[in-house]
Amino acid sequence: MSLDSSFAFVICKFLLMLIPSNVPSIDVDASDVLDDGHPKENSFIYIPSRRQTDKVQCYEPATMKYLGYFPALKPDEVKERVAQVRKSQKVWAKSSFKQRRQFLRVLLKYIIEHQELICEISSRDTGKTMVDASLGEIMTTCEKITWLLSEGERWLKPEYRSSGRSMLHKKSKVEFHPLGVVGAIVSWNYPFHNLFNPVLAAVFSGNGIVVKVSEYASWSGCFYVRILQTALAAVGAPENLVEVITGFAETGEALVSSVDKIIFVGSPGVGRMIMRKAADTLIPVTLELGGKDPFIVCEDVDVAHVAQVAVRAALQSSGQNCAGAERFYVHKDIYASFVAAVVKIVKSVSAGPPQLGKYDMGAICMQDHSERLQSLINDALDKGAEIVGGGNVRDISEGAVDQYFPPTVIVNVNHQMKLMQEEAFGPIMPIMKFSTDEEAVMLANDSKYGLGCAVFSGSQKRARSIASQLNCGVAAINDFASNYMCQSLPFGGVKDSGFGRFAGIEGLRACCLVKSVVEDRWWPLIKTKIPKPIQYPVAENCFEFQQSLVEALYGVNVWDRLRALVNVLKMLTEQNSTFNSKRSD
């Protein structure tokens, strides 16, 4: 067991101790997904294209072993699923936070006790290694659950606000009500966490949810939803509160048209289409559309340490189509030593079937993606770049089943190359040098994306200063991707990386109808009354009264405010005297 997996195991064991003893265990049928992980004779297939049919075919990208298929749901079928969830949500909306927390504890207990099963399924469906599945799938999900357990209710309870000067006699608060049915369309790179992430926030805030899982990770998604549904049943939740649907673009479009909010994780192009579709029903949209994250290294760092972090950032989740850091900017004084350190690490990385447990990297899970990665590298080479570590896609002869892209270190790059502008989503490290902090900021901001960044310096103040100038939604100081393990923080980007946030308080409340409520503070002793000068029919001095009232409340000079207050009281007294006189007549 590697150091990383040992650390994850210890952390999860500690979390298990935090689960109360009265939390029931659940039994999820996994008989149809269990496998010894070794290819069997005649078990390989090739799928020449991903053309849309009435079936979503699933296979292991590392071995091309066939896993089965799921239906590509038609629009009417999607709408029927959403309608079923909507009925269940009306019941769940009345559930207590105690019941919702119990649901989370049941889930947490199952996840910790079945880590190997969950990671194996993720590994088989995406090609990532077991340790990467644990780091990216298990730990992040456990952290989200524990954050919701400790703080979720607090941030969904009514929040009282200041009523201001003119409404001192009022109580003001914000209430958070369920939206109804949330829809989520999620990517394949973290099949377990990408499913659980929107489900946990939606369900804990009283919603139902329908998730369209990627056609590249439908096999795992359709098993993982069983865990959620079984945990919900264990706490007495209504059936059909959480559903997973499978299919292609038509299925996703139907989901957007049927729900009360949509969360999308994917590409900018598809994100724009979803926005246009959501405009038909004017539902809120959260978009996380990938990135081209810069990784900035100043000259005053521990080169060996930062090189290790950089390689992990570039090869995150085995490099199998997972966006990590994609642009590396290194100070010219340590450029050569940093590149040498990175190349040494990359040469030690091995790629192969992740189920064998002896490889650092798994397979690329989209068949045609290796060709796209190679085209980005070829464009860079044509424009003067040089490969110093890694290489080309290995030759794939007829009948071969492997589809690995080796980690590749490339230097002499510039921003005229597609590799520095387009999202690669693969294990490539383009490294560029800079001379000043101002230049590093300029280069990092020269991108249509703005998801995250990482800045490394021996001076935390310096690193913080650089990060503060970068136009992105997530920043890590002297670390990479640690933000996502802090589930109290919102996650999302700007520009072509999308907008809106999931995770944190912002992501939890984004699943709610945010309602402002004002009521009398001392009801029924003091009730709101319209001052007589502005009651209908208005008095002759109504504007003078209103003008004095504004100055009494908001004037910048205390003496002017006192004088205006005297005028207000005087006019009220005169108005009352006139009113009483008319009544006596």
Coordinates of C-alpha atoms in Angstrom, one line a residue:
M1 CA 0.0 0.0 0.0
S2 CA 1.4 3.4 -1.0
L3 CA 1.9 6.2 1.5
D4 CA -1.0 8.2 0.0
S5 CA -3.4 5.3 0.3
S6 CA -2.2 4.5 3.8
F7 CA -2.8 8.1 4.8
A8 CA -6.3 8.0 3.2
F9 CA -7.0 4.8 5.1
V10 CA -6.0 6.3 8.5
I11 CA -8.1 9.4 7.9
C12 CA -11.2 7.3 7.0
K13 CA -10.7 5.1 10.0
F14 CA -10.7 8.2 12.2
L15 CA -13.9 9.4 10.5
L16 CA -15.5 6.1 11.3
M17 CA -14.9 6.7 15.0
L18 CA -17.0 9.9 14.7
I19 CA -20.0 8.0 13.5
P20 CA -22.5 7.3 16.3
S21 CA -23.0 3.7 17.2
N22 CA -26.7 3.8 16.5
V23 CA -26.2 4.4 12.7
P24 CA -27.6 1.4 10.8
S25 CA -25.5 -0.4 8.3
I26 CA -26.9 -0.9 4.8
D27 CA -26.5 -3.7 2.3
V28 CA -26.1 -2.6 -1.3
D29 CA -26.3 -5.4 -4.0
A30 CA -23.0 -5.3 -5.8
S31 CA -23.2 -8.8 -7.3
D32 CA -23.4 -7.6 -10.8
V33 CA -20.4 -5.3 -10.6
L34 CA -18.0 -7.5 -8.7
D35 CA -15.1 -8.8 -10.7
D36 CA -11.6 -10.1 -10.1
G37 CA -10.2 -7.3 -12.3
H38 CA -8.3 -9.7 -14.6
P39 CA -9.2 -9.9 -18.3
K40 CA -10.7 -13.1 -19.5
E41 CA -10.4 -14.8 -22.8
N42 CA -12.7 -13.2 -25.5
S43 CA -13.7 -10.5 -23.1
F44 CA -12.3 -7.6 -25.2
I45 CA -14.2 -5.5 -27.7
Y46 CA -13.5 -2.4 -29.7
I47 CA -16.1 0.3 -30.0
P48 CA -15.2 2.2 -33.1
S49 CA -17.3 5.2 -32.4
R50 CA -19.5 6.9 -29.8
R51 CA -22.3 7.6 -32.1
Q52 CA -25.6 8.1 -30.4
T53 CA -27.9 5.1 -30.4
D54 CA -30.6 3.8 -28.1
K55 CA -27.9 2.3 -25.8
V56 CA -25.1 3.7 -23.8
Q57 CA -22.3 1.0 -24.1
C58 CA -19.8 0.8 -21.2
Y59 CA -16.3 -0.7 -21.2
E60 CA -13.1 -0.5 -19.2
P61 CA -10.8 2.0 -21.0
A62 CA -7.7 0.2 -19.6
T63 CA -8.6 -3.2 -21.1
M64 CA -11.5 -2.5 -23.4
K65 CA -13.4 -5.1 -21.5
Y66 CA -17.2 -4.9 -22.1
L67 CA -19.1 -3.9 -19.0
G68 CA -22.7 -3.8 -20.3
Y69 CA -25.1 -1.1 -21.5
F70 CA -27.8 1.2 -20.3
P71 CA -30.7 2.8 -22.1
A72 CA -30.4 6.2 -23.7
L73 CA -33.6 7.7 -22.3
K74 CA -35.9 9.6 -24.5
P75 CA -37.4 13.0 -23.5
D76 CA -40.7 11.6 -22.4
E77 CA -38.9 9.1 -20.2
V78 CA -36.8 11.8 -18.6
K79 CA -39.9 13.9 -17.9
E80 CA -41.6 10.9 -16.2
R81 CA -38.5 10.4 -14.0
V82 CA -38.5 14.0 -13.0
A83 CA -42.3 13.9 -12.2
Q84 CA -41.7 10.9 -9.9
V85 CA -38.9 12.7 -8.1
R86 CA -41.1 15.8 -7.8
K87 CA -43.8 13.8 -5.9
S88 CA -41.3 12.4 -3.5
Q89 CA -39.7 15.9 -3.0
K90 CA -42.9 17.3 -1.7
V91 CA -42.7 14.8 1.2
W92 CA -39.0 15.2 1.8
A93 CA -39.3 19.0 1.9
K94 CA -41.0 18.5 5.3
S95 CA -38.3 16.2 6.7
S96 CA -36.3 17.3 9.7
F97 CA -32.6 18.1 9.8
K98 CA -32.2 15.2 12.2
Q99 CA -33.5 12.8 9.5
R100 CA -31.2 14.4 6.9
R101 CA -28.2 14.1 9.1
Q102 CA -28.9 10.4 9.8
F103 CA -29.0 9.9 6.0
L104 CA -25.5 11.4 5.8
R105 CA -24.2 9.2 8.7
V106 CA -25.5 6.1 7.0
L107 CA -23.8 7.1 3.8
L108 CA -20.5 7.9 5.5
K109 CA -20.5 4.6 7.3
Y110 CA -21.1 2.6 4.1
I111 CA -18.4 4.6 2.2
I112 CA -15.7 4.0 4.8
E113 CA -16.5 0.4 5.1
H114 CA -16.6 -0.2 1.3
Q115 CA -13.8 2.0 0.1
E116 CA -12.1 -0.7 -2.0
L117 CA -15.3 -1.6 -3.8
I118 CA -16.1 2.1 -4.6
C119 CA -12.5 2.7 -5.8
E120 CA -12.4 -0.4 -7.9
I121 CA -15.6 0.5 -9.7
S122 CA -14.3 4.0 -10.3
S123 CA -11.0 2.6 -11.5
R124 CA -12.6 0.1 -13.9
D125 CA -14.9 2.7 -15.4
T126 CA -12.4 5.5 -15.9
G127 CA -8.9 3.9 -16.0
K128 CA -7.7 5.8 -12.9
T129 CA -5.6 4.0 -10.2
M130 CA -7.0 2.9 -6.9
V131 CA -5.0 5.5 -4.9
D132 CA -6.2 8.3 -7.2
A133 CA -9.8 7.1 -6.8
S134 CA -9.3 7.2 -3.0
L135 CA -7.8 10.7 -3.0
G136 CA -10.3 12.2 -5.5
E137 CA -13.4 10.2 -4.8
I138 CA -13.5 9.0 -1.2
M139 CA -11.7 11.7 0.7
T140 CA -13.5 14.6 -1.0
T141 CA -16.9 13.0 -0.5
C142 CA -16.2 12.1 3.1
E143 CA -15.2 15.7 3.7
K144 CA -18.3 17.1 2.2
I145 CA -20.5 14.8 4.3
T146 CA -18.7 15.7 7.5
W147 CA -19.0 19.4 6.7
L148 CA -22.7 19.1 6.1
L149 CA -23.1 17.1 9.3
S150 CA -21.4 19.8 11.3
E151 CA -22.5 23.0 9.6
G152 CA -25.2 22.3 7.1
E153 CA -28.2 23.0 9.3
R154 CA -26.6 26.2 10.6
W155 CA -26.5 27.7 7.1
L156 CA -30.0 26.7 6.1
K157 CA -31.7 28.1 9.1
P158 CA -33.3 31.5 8.9
E159 CA -30.6 34.2 9.0
Y160 CA -31.5 37.5 10.7
R161 CA -30.3 40.7 9.1
S162 CA -30.2 44.4 10.1
S163 CA -33.5 46.2 9.5
G164 CA -31.9 49.6 8.9
R165 CA -32.8 53.0 10.4
S166 CA -36.3 53.4 8.9
M167 CA -37.4 49.9 9.9
L168 CA -36.1 49.6 13.5
H169 CA -39.5 48.4 14.5
K170 CA -39.2 45.4 12.1
K171 CA -37.4 42.0 12.2
S172 CA -35.7 41.1 8.9
K173 CA -34.6 37.6 8.0
V174 CA -33.7 35.4 5.0
E175 CA -35.3 32.0 4.7
F176 CA -33.9 29.1 2.7
H177 CA -36.6 26.9 1.1
P178 CA -36.1 23.9 -1.3
L179 CA -36.3 24.7 -5.0
G180 CA -38.0 21.5 -5.8
V181 CA -36.2 19.2 -8.3
V182 CA -32.5 19.9 -9.0
G183 CA -31.0 18.5 -12.2
A184 CA -27.3 17.8 -12.6
I185 CA -25.3 16.8 -15.7
V186 CA -21.9 15.6 -14.6
S187 CA -18.6 14.6 -16.2
W188 CA -16.8 11.3 -16.1
N189 CA -13.5 12.2 -14.4
Y190 CA -14.8 11.6 -10.8
P191 CA -17.8 9.3 -11.3
F192 CA -18.4 8.8 -7.6
H193 CA -17.8 12.3 -6.3
N194 CA -19.3 14.1 -9.2
L195 CA -22.6 12.2 -8.5
F196 CA -22.5 12.5 -4.7
N197 CA -21.5 16.2 -4.7
P198 CA -24.7 17.7 -6.1
V199 CA -26.9 15.0 -4.6
L200 CA -25.7 15.7 -1.0
A201 CA -26.3 19.4 -1.3
A202 CA -29.7 19.0 -3.0
V203 CA -31.0 16.4 -0.6
F204 CA -29.8 18.0 2.6
S205 CA -31.5 21.2 1.6
G206 CA -34.8 19.4 1.0
N207 CA -34.8 18.9 -2.7
G208 CA -35.1 15.9 -5.0
I209 CA -32.5 15.5 -7.7
V210 CA -32.1 13.8 -11.1
V211 CA -28.5 13.3 -12.3
K212 CA -27.5 12.5 -15.9
V213 CA -24.3 10.7 -15.6
S214 CA -21.8 10.9 -18.4
E215 CA -22.0 8.3 -21.2
Y216 CA -18.4 7.6 -20.4
A217 CA -19.1 6.6 -16.8
S218 CA -22.7 5.3 -16.8
W219 CA -21.7 1.8 -15.5
S220 CA -20.3 3.2 -12.2
G221 CA -22.9 5.9 -11.8
C222 CA -25.8 3.4 -12.0
F223 CA -24.2 1.4 -9.2
Y224 CA -23.3 4.4 -7.0
V225 CA -26.9 5.6 -7.1
R226 CA -28.0 2.4 -5.4
I227 CA -25.9 3.4 -2.4
L228 CA -27.8 6.7 -2.2
Q229 CA -31.2 5.2 -2.6
T230 CA -30.5 2.4 -0.1
A231 CA -29.3 5.0 2.5
L232 CA -32.4 7.1 1.9
A233 CA -34.6 4.1 2.4
A234 CA -32.8 3.3 5.6
V235 CA -33.9 6.6 7.1
G236 CA -37.5 6.4 5.8
A237 CA -37.2 8.8 2.9
P238 CA -39.7 8.5 0.1
E239 CA -38.8 6.4 -2.9
N240 CA -37.6 8.1 -6.1
L241 CA -36.1 11.1 -4.3
V242 CA -32.8 10.6 -6.1
E243 CA -32.6 9.2 -9.7
V244 CA -29.8 8.7 -12.2
I245 CA -30.5 8.8 -15.9
T246 CA -28.4 7.7 -18.8
G247 CA -28.2 8.8 -22.4
F248 CA -26.7 11.4 -24.7
A249 CA -27.4 15.1 -25.6
E250 CA -31.2 14.5 -26.1
T251 CA -31.4 13.1 -22.6
G252 CA -29.6 16.1 -21.1
E253 CA -31.7 18.6 -23.0
A254 CA -34.9 17.0 -21.7
L255 CA -33.6 17.1 -18.1
V256 CA -32.8 20.9 -18.4
S257 CA -36.4 21.5 -19.6
S258 CA -38.0 19.6 -16.7
V259 CA -36.2 20.7 -13.5
D260 CA -36.1 23.8 -11.2
K261 CA -32.3 24.3 -11.4
I262 CA -29.5 22.8 -13.4
I263 CA -25.9 22.1 -12.4
F264 CA -23.5 21.3 -15.2
V265 CA -19.9 20.1 -15.2
G266 CA -18.4 19.9 -18.6
S267 CA -17.1 22.0 -21.6
P268 CA -17.8 25.6 -22.4
G269 CA -19.5 24.7 -25.7
V270 CA -22.0 22.4 -24.0
G271 CA -22.4 24.9 -21.2
R272 CA -23.6 27.5 -23.6
M273 CA -26.2 25.2 -25.1
I274 CA -27.5 24.4 -21.6
M275 CA -27.8 28.1 -20.8
R276 CA -29.8 28.6 -24.0
K277 CA -32.1 25.7 -23.1
A278 CA -32.5 26.9 -19.5
A279 CA -33.5 30.3 -20.8
D280 CA -36.8 28.7 -22.0
T281 CA -37.9 28.0 -18.5
L282 CA -35.8 30.7 -16.8
I283 CA -34.3 28.3 -14.2
P284 CA -31.0 29.1 -12.3
V285 CA -27.9 27.6 -13.8
T286 CA -24.5 26.6 -12.2
L287 CA -21.7 26.0 -14.7
E288 CA -18.3 24.5 -14.0
L289 CA -16.7 24.4 -17.4
G290 CA -13.1 23.3 -16.9
G291 CA -9.9 25.4 -16.9
K292 CA -6.4 26.0 -17.9
D293 CA -5.0 26.5 -14.4
P294 CA -1.6 28.2 -14.1
F295 CA 1.0 26.8 -11.7
I296 CA 3.5 29.6 -10.8
V297 CA 6.9 28.8 -9.2
C298 CA 9.1 31.5 -7.9
E299 CA 12.8 31.2 -7.5
D300 CA 12.8 31.0 -3.7
V301 CA 11.2 27.5 -3.4
D302 CA 12.3 24.0 -2.5
V303 CA 12.6 22.8 -6.1
A304 CA 12.5 19.1 -5.4
H305 CA 9.3 19.4 -3.3
V306 CA 7.5 21.7 -5.8
A307 CA 8.5 19.5 -8.7
Q308 CA 6.7 16.6 -7.0
V309 CA 3.6 18.7 -6.5
A310 CA 3.7 19.9 -10.1
V311 CA 3.8 16.4 -11.5
R312 CA 0.9 15.4 -9.3
A313 CA -1.0 18.4 -10.5
A314 CA -0.3 17.6 -14.1
L315 CA -1.1 13.9 -13.8
Q316 CA -4.0 14.4 -11.4
S317 CA -6.2 11.4 -11.3
S318 CA -3.8 9.4 -13.4
G319 CA -3.9 12.1 -16.1
Q320 CA -6.9 10.3 -17.5
N321 CA -8.8 13.3 -18.9
C322 CA -8.8 15.1 -15.5
A323 CA -8.1 18.8 -15.5
G324 CA -5.3 19.7 -13.1
A325 CA -2.7 22.3 -13.6
E326 CA -2.2 22.9 -17.4
R327 CA 0.3 25.8 -17.6
F328 CA 3.5 25.9 -15.7
Y329 CA 5.4 29.2 -15.2
V330 CA 8.8 28.9 -13.6
H331 CA 11.2 31.7 -12.6
K332 CA 14.2 31.9 -15.0
D333 CA 16.7 31.5 -12.2
I334 CA 15.5 28.0 -11.3
Y335 CA 14.0 27.0 -14.7
A336 CA 16.7 24.5 -15.7
S337 CA 16.8 22.8 -12.3
F338 CA 13.0 22.6 -12.1
V339 CA 12.7 21.1 -15.5
A340 CA 15.4 18.5 -14.7
A341 CA 13.6 17.6 -11.4
V342 CA 10.3 17.2 -13.2
V343 CA 11.7 15.1 -16.0
K344 CA 13.4 12.8 -13.5
I345 CA 10.0 12.2 -11.7
V346 CA 8.1 11.7 -15.0
K347 CA 10.6 9.1 -16.2
S348 CA 9.8 7.1 -13.1
V349 CA 6.0 7.1 -13.8
S350 CA 4.6 4.0 -15.3
A351 CA 1.3 3.5 -17.1
G352 CA -0.7 0.4 -17.3
P353 CA -3.9 -1.4 -16.3
P354 CA -4.8 0.2 -12.9
Q355 CA -6.3 -2.9 -11.5
L356 CA -2.9 -4.6 -11.4
G357 CA -2.0 -2.1 -8.7
K358 CA 1.6 -1.4 -9.8
Y359 CA 1.1 1.5 -12.1
D360 CA 1.1 5.3 -11.4
M361 CA -1.2 6.1 -14.3
G362 CA -4.3 4.5 -15.9
A363 CA -5.8 4.8 -19.3
I364 CA -7.4 7.6 -21.2
C365 CA -11.1 7.0 -20.9
M366 CA -12.2 8.6 -24.2
Q367 CA -11.1 6.8 -27.2
D368 CA -10.3 9.8 -29.4
H369 CA -8.8 12.0 -26.8
S370 CA -5.2 10.7 -27.3
E371 CA -5.4 12.0 -30.8
R372 CA -6.4 15.4 -29.6
L373 CA -3.6 15.5 -27.1
Q374 CA -1.1 14.5 -29.8
S375 CA -2.4 17.3 -32.1
L376 CA -1.8 19.9 -29.4
I377 CA 1.7 18.6 -28.9
N378 CA 2.3 18.6 -32.7
D379 CA 1.2 22.2 -33.0
A380 CA 3.6 23.2 -30.2
L381 CA 6.5 21.3 -31.8
D382 CA 5.8 22.9 -35.2
K383 CA 6.1 26.3 -33.5
G384 CA 9.4 25.6 -31.8
A385 CA 8.6 23.7 -28.6
E386 CA 10.7 20.7 -27.5
I387 CA 9.8 17.5 -25.7
V388 CA 12.2 16.8 -22.8
G389 CA 10.4 14.0 -21.0
G390 CA 7.7 11.5 -22.1
G391 CA 6.8 11.2 -25.7
N392 CA 4.3 10.3 -28.3
V393 CA 1.3 8.0 -28.0
R394 CA 2.6 4.4 -28.3
D395 CA 1.8 2.7 -31.6
I396 CA -1.5 1.0 -31.4
S397 CA -1.6 -2.0 -33.8
E398 CA -4.8 -3.7 -35.0
G399 CA -6.3 -5.7 -32.1
A400 CA -4.5 -3.7 -29.4
V401 CA -6.5 -2.8 -26.4
D402 CA -4.3 -0.3 -24.5
Q403 CA -5.0 3.5 -24.9
Y404 CA -2.5 5.2 -22.7
F405 CA -0.9 8.6 -23.1
P406 CA 2.4 8.9 -21.5
P407 CA 3.2 11.9 -19.2
T408 CA 4.9 14.5 -21.4
V409 CA 7.1 17.4 -20.4
I410 CA 7.5 20.1 -23.1
V411 CA 9.6 23.3 -23.0
N412 CA 10.2 26.4 -25.2
V413 CA 6.5 27.0 -25.2
N414 CA 4.7 30.3 -25.8
H415 CA 1.1 31.6 -25.9
Q416 CA 0.9 31.4 -29.6
M417 CA 0.7 27.6 -29.2
K418 CA -2.7 25.9 -28.8
L419 CA -1.3 23.9 -26.0
M420 CA -1.1 27.0 -23.9
Q421 CA -4.6 28.3 -24.8
E422 CA -6.9 25.3 -25.2
E423 CA -7.8 22.9 -22.3
A424 CA -5.8 19.8 -22.8
F425 CA -7.3 17.6 -20.0
G426 CA -4.4 15.3 -20.1
P427 CA -1.0 14.4 -18.7
I428 CA 1.0 17.2 -20.4
M429 CA 3.4 19.7 -18.7
P430 CA 4.2 22.7 -20.8
I431 CA 6.8 24.8 -18.8
M432 CA 7.5 28.4 -19.6
K433 CA 9.9 30.8 -17.8
F434 CA 9.2 34.2 -16.4
S435 CA 11.5 37.0 -15.1
T436 CA 9.3 39.1 -12.8
D437 CA 6.2 38.6 -10.7
E438 CA 4.4 41.1 -13.0
E439 CA 5.2 39.0 -16.0
A440 CA 4.0 35.8 -14.2
V441 CA 0.7 37.5 -13.5
M442 CA 0.3 38.8 -17.1
L443 CA 1.0 35.3 -18.5
A444 CA -1.3 33.6 -16.1
N445 CA -4.2 36.0 -16.8
D446 CA -3.7 35.6 -20.6
S447 CA -6.3 32.9 -20.9
K448 CA -10.0 32.6 -21.7
Y449 CA -10.3 30.3 -18.7
G450 CA -10.4 31.3 -15.0
L451 CA -11.0 28.3 -12.7
G452 CA -8.0 27.9 -10.4
C453 CA -4.4 28.6 -9.8
A454 CA -1.4 27.6 -7.6
V455 CA 1.4 29.9 -6.6
F456 CA 4.6 28.8 -4.9
S457 CA 7.1 31.0 -3.1
G458 CA 9.4 30.9 -0.1
S459 CA 7.6 34.1 1.0
Q460 CA 3.9 33.4 1.7
K461 CA 3.2 37.2 1.4
R462 CA 4.7 37.2 -2.1
A463 CA 2.7 34.1 -3.1
R464 CA -0.5 35.6 -1.7
S465 CA 0.1 38.9 -3.6
I466 CA 0.6 37.1 -6.9
A467 CA -2.5 34.9 -6.4
S468 CA -4.6 37.9 -5.5
Q469 CA -4.0 39.4 -8.9
L470 CA -5.0 36.3 -10.9
N471 CA -8.5 36.3 -12.4
C472 CA -9.9 33.0 -11.2
G473 CA -12.3 31.5 -8.7
V474 CA -10.0 29.2 -6.7
A475 CA -6.4 29.9 -5.5
A476 CA -4.0 27.7 -3.6
I477 CA -0.9 29.2 -1.9
N478 CA 2.1 26.9 -1.8
D479 CA -0.1 23.9 -2.5
F480 CA -2.3 22.5 -5.3
A481 CA -6.0 21.6 -5.2
S482 CA -6.2 21.8 -1.4
N483 CA -9.2 24.1 -1.8
Y484 CA -11.4 21.2 -2.7
M485 CA -10.6 19.4 0.5
C486 CA -12.0 22.5 2.4
Q487 CA -15.7 21.9 1.7
S488 CA -16.7 25.1 3.5
L489 CA -15.3 26.9 0.5
P490 CA -17.3 27.6 -2.7
F491 CA -15.9 26.0 -5.9
G492 CA -16.2 27.5 -9.4
G493 CA -14.6 29.9 -11.9
V494 CA -15.0 32.9 -14.2
K495 CA -14.8 33.6 -17.9
D496 CA -15.0 30.4 -19.9
S497 CA -14.7 28.4 -16.7
G498 CA -18.3 29.2 -16.0
F499 CA -20.1 30.9 -13.1
G500 CA -22.0 30.0 -10.0
R501 CA -20.6 27.9 -7.2
F502 CA -21.0 24.5 -5.7
A503 CA -19.6 23.3 -2.4
G504 CA -19.5 25.5 0.7
I505 CA -22.3 27.8 2.0
E506 CA -22.8 29.3 -1.4
G507 CA -23.2 25.9 -3.1
L508 CA -25.6 24.7 -0.4
R509 CA -27.8 27.8 -0.6
A510 CA -27.7 27.8 -4.4
C511 CA -30.0 24.8 -4.1
C512 CA -32.6 26.9 -2.2
L513 CA -35.2 29.5 -2.9
V514 CA -33.8 32.5 -1.0
K515 CA -36.8 34.4 0.5
S516 CA -36.6 37.7 2.3
V517 CA -39.1 38.1 5.2
V518 CA -40.0 41.3 7.2
E519 CA -42.4 41.4 10.2
D520 CA -43.2 43.6 13.1
R521 CA -40.6 43.3 15.9
W522 CA -43.0 43.9 18.9
W523 CA -46.3 42.6 17.5
P524 CA -49.0 43.2 18.5
L525 CA -47.9 45.9 20.9
I526 CA -46.4 48.1 18.1
K527 CA -47.9 47.8 14.6
T528 CA -46.9 49.5 11.4
K529 CA -49.0 52.7 10.7
I530 CA -48.7 55.1 7.8
P531 CA -47.9 58.6 9.2
K532 CA -50.9 60.9 8.8
P533 CA -49.3 63.5 6.5
I534 CA -48.9 60.8 3.8
Q535 CA -52.2 59.0 4.4
Y536 CA -54.7 59.3 1.6
P537 CA -55.8 61.9 0.9
V538 CA -52.3 63.4 1.4
A539 CA -51.9 66.6 3.4
E540 CA -50.6 69.8 1.9
N541 CA -47.3 69.5 3.7
C542 CA -46.8 65.8 2.7
F543 CA -43.6 66.3 0.7
E544 CA -42.2 68.6 3.4
F545 CA -42.9 65.9 5.9
Q546 CA -41.3 63.2 3.8
Q547 CA -38.3 65.4 3.1
S548 CA -37.7 66.1 6.8
L549 CA -38.1 62.4 7.6
V550 CA -35.4 61.4 5.1
E551 CA -33.0 64.0 6.6
A552 CA -33.8 62.9 10.1
L553 CA -32.9 59.3 9.3
Y554 CA -30.0 59.7 6.9
G555 CA -28.5 63.2 7.3
V556 CA -24.7 63.2 7.7
N557 CA -24.7 66.0 10.3
V558 CA -26.2 65.2 13.7
W559 CA -27.5 68.7 14.3
D560 CA -29.3 68.7 10.9
R561 CA -30.8 65.4 11.7
L562 CA -32.0 66.7 15.1
R563 CA -33.5 69.7 13.5
A564 CA -35.3 67.6 10.9
L565 CA -36.6 65.3 13.6
V566 CA -38.1 68.3 15.4
N567 CA -39.9 69.3 12.1
V568 CA -41.2 65.7 11.7
L569 CA -42.6 65.6 15.3
K570 CA -44.1 69.1 14.8
M571 CA -45.9 68.2 11.6
L572 CA -47.2 65.0 13.2
T573 CA -48.5 66.9 16.2
E574 CA -50.1 69.5 13.9
Q575 CA -51.7 66.8 11.8
N576 CA -53.0 64.9 14.8
S577 CA -54.5 68.2 16.2
T578 CA -56.2 68.9 12.9
F579 CA -57.5 65.3 12.7
N580 CA -58.9 65.4 16.2
S581 CA -60.4 68.8 15.6
K582 CA -62.3 67.5 12.6
R583 CA -63.5 64.5 14.6
S584 CA -64.9 66.8 17.4
D585 CA -66.8 69.0 14.8

